[in-house]
């Protein structure tokens, strides 16, 4: 649990205030611009199956990115990505999460970006249920294409959701489903939600401290470990991420490793909370290379 005084939590859980490159407003505007620009480029250069519904609501949709004329390729790994935004931000989401698709698909992966409804229209608990529902669609696609495995990923709040999927049981329909998840890349997530209760982030979430702990990956380390004995988990932060984010990511990595999970911690130099993921559009970026290595794909 955080030792930060309650009156300082707002500052410590506002990543835009910690950028070394720009003012808070500038870094947010730049982030959205980069995501939009490189997602547009990916949609132009790649085959995209867009707006695939996995549920009944408008935001319960997926986009599937593959290299041109390779949608039927058998055996490729699936990289399933969830964008951040503290489960409420409308300017980031599935629609501009394809920015990372080009270098991953060039190496042979299928990239799927996952959308979900936002708070306060739904609760965080409902969002988790939606993402789990999306996973059943991804399992079906993985089996149809004889995929070598599914690799979960997310940034910030998306990393929280991805981590919770590592703790989930997917054996209601097919006992093989959970085994299809081979690893995860968790990018600067929040894994103990209790500090957020005392910040403005919680205004649309409406979490009590008890609710927050029930929805925190840190509360499910044993479940993650039980399902993840054969999985590889990479946890990454930027040098200029808020210290609280760095602490939470380091603690989760240690807890998982102590519980027998093959977890690794990656500290990315000269990167803040935002450009650490923006650079995933670059094949030569260290984190891009780690994603490919995790999926056992060639680094070109």
CSV table of C-alpha atoms in Angstrom, one decimal, residues 33-213:
chain,number,residue,atom,x,y,z
A,33,UNK,CA,-1.6,13.0,-32.0
A,34,UNK,CA,1.1,10.3,-32.2
A,35,UNK,CA,-1.4,7.5,-31.5
A,36,UNK,CA,-3.8,8.8,-34.1
A,37,UNK,CA,-1.1,9.4,-36.7
A,38,UNK,CA,0.5,5.9,-36.5
A,39,UNK,CA,-2.8,4.2,-36.2
A,40,UNK,CA,-3.9,5.8,-39.4
A,41,UNK,CA,-0.7,4.7,-41.1
A,42,UNK,CA,-1.2,1.1,-39.8
A,43,UNK,CA,-4.8,1.1,-41.2
A,44,UNK,CA,-3.4,2.2,-44.5
A,45,UNK,CA,-0.5,-0.2,-44.7
A,46,UNK,CA,-2.1,-3.3,-43.2
A,47,UNK,CA,-5.1,-5.5,-43.6
A,48,UNK,CA,-7.6,-4.5,-40.8
A,49,UNK,CA,-10.8,-6.2,-39.8
A,50,UNK,CA,-12.3,-3.2,-37.9
A,51,UNK,CA,-15.3,-2.8,-35.6
A,52,UNK,CA,-15.8,-6.5,-34.9
A,53,UNK,CA,-18.5,-6.7,-32.2
A,54,UNK,CA,-17.9,-9.1,-29.3
A,55,UNK,CA,-20.8,-7.8,-27.3
A,56,UNK,CA,-24.0,-5.8,-27.6
A,57,UNK,CA,-22.8,-2.3,-27.0
A,58,UNK,CA,-21.2,0.3,-29.2
A,59,UNK,CA,-17.7,0.2,-27.6
A,60,UNK,CA,-17.5,-3.6,-27.2
A,61,UNK,CA,-15.5,-4.0,-30.4
A,62,UNK,CA,-12.2,-5.3,-31.6
A,63,UNK,CA,-9.8,-4.4,-34.5
A,64,UNK,CA,-7.6,-7.1,-36.0
A,65,UNK,CA,-4.4,-6.1,-37.8
A,66,UNK,CA,-2.4,-8.4,-40.1
A,67,UNK,CA,0.1,-8.1,-42.8
A,68,UNK,CA,-1.4,-7.6,-46.3
A,69,UNK,CA,-2.8,-10.9,-47.6
A,70,UNK,CA,-1.8,-12.9,-44.5
A,71,UNK,CA,-5.1,-13.1,-42.5
A,72,UNK,CA,-5.3,-16.8,-43.1
A,73,UNK,CA,-1.7,-17.5,-42.1
A,74,UNK,CA,-1.6,-20.4,-39.7
A,75,UNK,CA,0.5,-20.4,-36.5
A,76,UNK,CA,1.1,-16.7,-35.9
A,77,UNK,CA,1.0,-15.4,-32.3
A,78,UNK,CA,-1.7,-12.9,-31.3
A,79,UNK,CA,-0.8,-9.7,-29.5
A,80,UNK,CA,-4.0,-8.5,-27.8
A,81,UNK,CA,-3.6,-4.9,-26.6
A,82,UNK,CA,-5.8,-2.7,-24.3
A,83,UNK,CA,-5.2,1.1,-24.3
A,84,UNK,CA,-5.1,3.2,-21.1
A,85,UNK,CA,-7.0,6.2,-20.0
A,86,UNK,CA,-8.0,5.3,-16.4
A,87,UNK,CA,-11.2,3.5,-17.8
A,88,UNK,CA,-12.8,6.9,-18.6
A,89,UNK,CA,-10.7,8.8,-21.2
A,90,UNK,CA,-12.5,9.1,-24.5
A,91,UNK,CA,-9.6,10.3,-26.5
A,92,UNK,CA,-7.6,7.0,-26.3
A,93,UNK,CA,-9.0,3.6,-27.0
A,94,UNK,CA,-9.3,0.8,-29.5
A,95,UNK,CA,-9.7,3.3,-32.4
A,96,UNK,CA,-6.2,4.7,-32.0
A,97,UNK,CA,-4.4,1.7,-30.4
A,98,UNK,CA,-3.2,0.3,-33.7
A,99,UNK,CA,-0.1,2.6,-33.6
A,100,UNK,CA,2.0,-0.4,-32.5
A,101,UNK,CA,0.8,-2.8,-35.2
A,102,UNK,CA,3.2,-2.4,-38.0
A,103,UNK,CA,6.5,-3.7,-36.5
A,104,UNK,CA,4.7,-6.6,-34.8
A,105,UNK,CA,2.8,-7.7,-37.8
A,106,UNK,CA,5.9,-7.3,-40.0
A,107,UNK,CA,7.5,-9.9,-37.8
A,108,UNK,CA,4.5,-12.3,-38.1
A,109,UNK,CA,2.1,-11.4,-35.3
A,110,UNK,CA,-1.6,-10.7,-35.5
A,111,UNK,CA,-2.4,-7.6,-33.4
A,112,UNK,CA,-5.9,-7.2,-31.8
A,113,UNK,CA,-6.9,-4.0,-30.1
A,114,UNK,CA,-9.7,-4.3,-27.5
A,115,UNK,CA,-12.3,-1.7,-26.9
A,116,UNK,CA,-14.7,-1.5,-23.9
A,117,UNK,CA,-17.3,0.8,-22.4
A,118,UNK,CA,-16.2,3.6,-20.1
A,119,UNK,CA,-16.9,4.8,-16.6
A,120,UNK,CA,-19.3,6.2,-15.4
A,121,UNK,CA,-21.6,4.6,-18.0
A,122,UNK,CA,-20.5,1.3,-16.6
A,123,UNK,CA,-18.6,0.2,-13.5
A,124,UNK,CA,-15.0,-1.0,-13.5
A,125,UNK,CA,-16.3,-4.5,-12.6
A,126,UNK,CA,-18.5,-4.5,-15.8
A,127,UNK,CA,-15.4,-3.4,-17.8
A,128,UNK,CA,-13.5,-6.4,-16.6
A,129,UNK,CA,-16.5,-8.6,-17.6
A,130,UNK,CA,-16.4,-7.1,-21.0
A,131,UNK,CA,-12.7,-7.7,-21.5
A,132,UNK,CA,-13.2,-11.3,-20.4
A,133,UNK,CA,-16.0,-11.6,-23.0
A,134,UNK,CA,-13.6,-10.2,-25.7
A,135,UNK,CA,-11.1,-12.9,-24.7
A,136,UNK,CA,-13.5,-15.6,-25.7
A,137,UNK,CA,-13.6,-14.1,-29.2
A,138,UNK,CA,-9.8,-14.0,-29.3
A,139,UNK,CA,-9.6,-17.6,-28.1
A,140,UNK,CA,-11.9,-18.7,-31.0
A,141,UNK,CA,-9.8,-16.8,-33.5
A,142,UNK,CA,-6.6,-18.3,-32.1
A,143,UNK,CA,-8.0,-21.8,-32.5
A,144,UNK,CA,-9.3,-21.1,-36.0
A,145,UNK,CA,-5.8,-19.9,-37.1
A,146,UNK,CA,-3.9,-22.4,-35.0
A,147,UNK,CA,-2.1,-19.6,-33.3
A,148,UNK,CA,1.1,-20.3,-31.4
A,149,UNK,CA,-0.3,-18.4,-28.5
A,150,UNK,CA,-2.0,-15.2,-27.2
A,151,UNK,CA,0.1,-12.5,-25.5
A,152,UNK,CA,-1.8,-10.0,-23.5
A,153,UNK,CA,-0.7,-6.4,-23.3
A,154,UNK,CA,-2.0,-3.0,-22.0
A,155,UNK,CA,-0.8,0.4,-21.0
A,156,UNK,CA,-1.7,2.1,-17.7
A,157,UNK,CA,-5.3,1.2,-17.0
A,158,UNK,CA,-5.1,-1.3,-19.9
A,159,UNK,CA,-2.2,-3.1,-18.1
A,160,UNK,CA,-4.5,-3.4,-15.0
A,161,UNK,CA,-7.1,-5.1,-17.2
A,162,UNK,CA,-4.5,-7.3,-18.9
A,163,UNK,CA,-3.1,-8.4,-15.5
A,164,UNK,CA,-6.6,-9.3,-14.3
A,165,UNK,CA,-7.0,-11.5,-17.3
A,166,UNK,CA,-3.9,-13.4,-16.2
A,167,UNK,CA,-5.8,-14.2,-13.0
A,168,UNK,CA,-9.0,-15.3,-14.7
A,169,UNK,CA,-10.2,-18.8,-15.4
A,170,UNK,CA,-11.5,-19.3,-18.9
A,171,UNK,CA,-12.4,-23.0,-18.5
A,172,UNK,CA,-16.2,-22.7,-18.7
A,173,UNK,CA,-16.4,-23.6,-22.4
A,174,UNK,CA,-13.0,-25.1,-23.1
A,175,UNK,CA,-10.3,-26.2,-20.7
A,176,UNK,CA,-7.7,-25.4,-23.3
A,177,UNK,CA,-8.5,-21.7,-23.4
A,178,UNK,CA,-6.3,-20.6,-20.4
A,179,UNK,CA,-3.4,-22.5,-21.8
A,180,UNK,CA,-3.6,-20.4,-25.0
A,181,UNK,CA,-2.3,-17.4,-23.1
A,182,UNK,CA,1.4,-17.7,-23.3
A,183,UNK,CA,2.5,-14.4,-21.8
A,184,UNK,CA,1.9,-10.7,-21.2
A,185,UNK,CA,3.5,-7.3,-21.6
A,186,UNK,CA,2.3,-5.0,-18.9
A,187,UNK,CA,3.2,-1.4,-19.5
A,188,UNK,CA,3.2,1.0,-16.6
A,189,UNK,CA,0.0,-0.2,-15.0
A,190,UNK,CA,-1.7,0.4,-11.6
A,191,UNK,CA,-2.0,-2.9,-9.8
A,192,UNK,CA,-3.2,-1.7,-6.4
A,193,UNK,CA,-6.2,0.6,-7.0
A,194,UNK,CA,-6.7,1.7,-3.4
A,195,UNK,CA,-4.6,4.9,-3.7
A,196,UNK,CA,-6.8,6.0,-6.6
A,197,UNK,CA,-9.9,6.2,-4.4
A,198,UNK,CA,-8.6,9.4,-2.9
A,199,UNK,CA,-8.0,11.1,-6.2
A,200,UNK,CA,-10.1,12.7,-8.9
A,201,UNK,CA,-9.6,9.5,-11.0
A,202,UNK,CA,-12.2,8.0,-8.8
A,203,UNK,CA,-15.0,10.5,-9.5
A,204,UNK,CA,-16.4,8.5,-12.4
A,205,UNK,CA,-15.2,5.1,-11.0
A,206,UNK,CA,-17.0,5.5,-7.6
A,207,UNK,CA,-14.9,2.9,-5.9
A,208,UNK,CA,-14.8,2.3,-2.2
A,209,UNK,CA,-11.5,1.2,-0.8
A,210,UNK,CA,-12.9,-2.3,-0.5
A,211,UNK,CA,-14.1,-2.3,-4.1
A,212,UNK,CA,-10.7,-1.1,-5.3
A,213,UNK,CA,-8.9,-3.9,-3.6
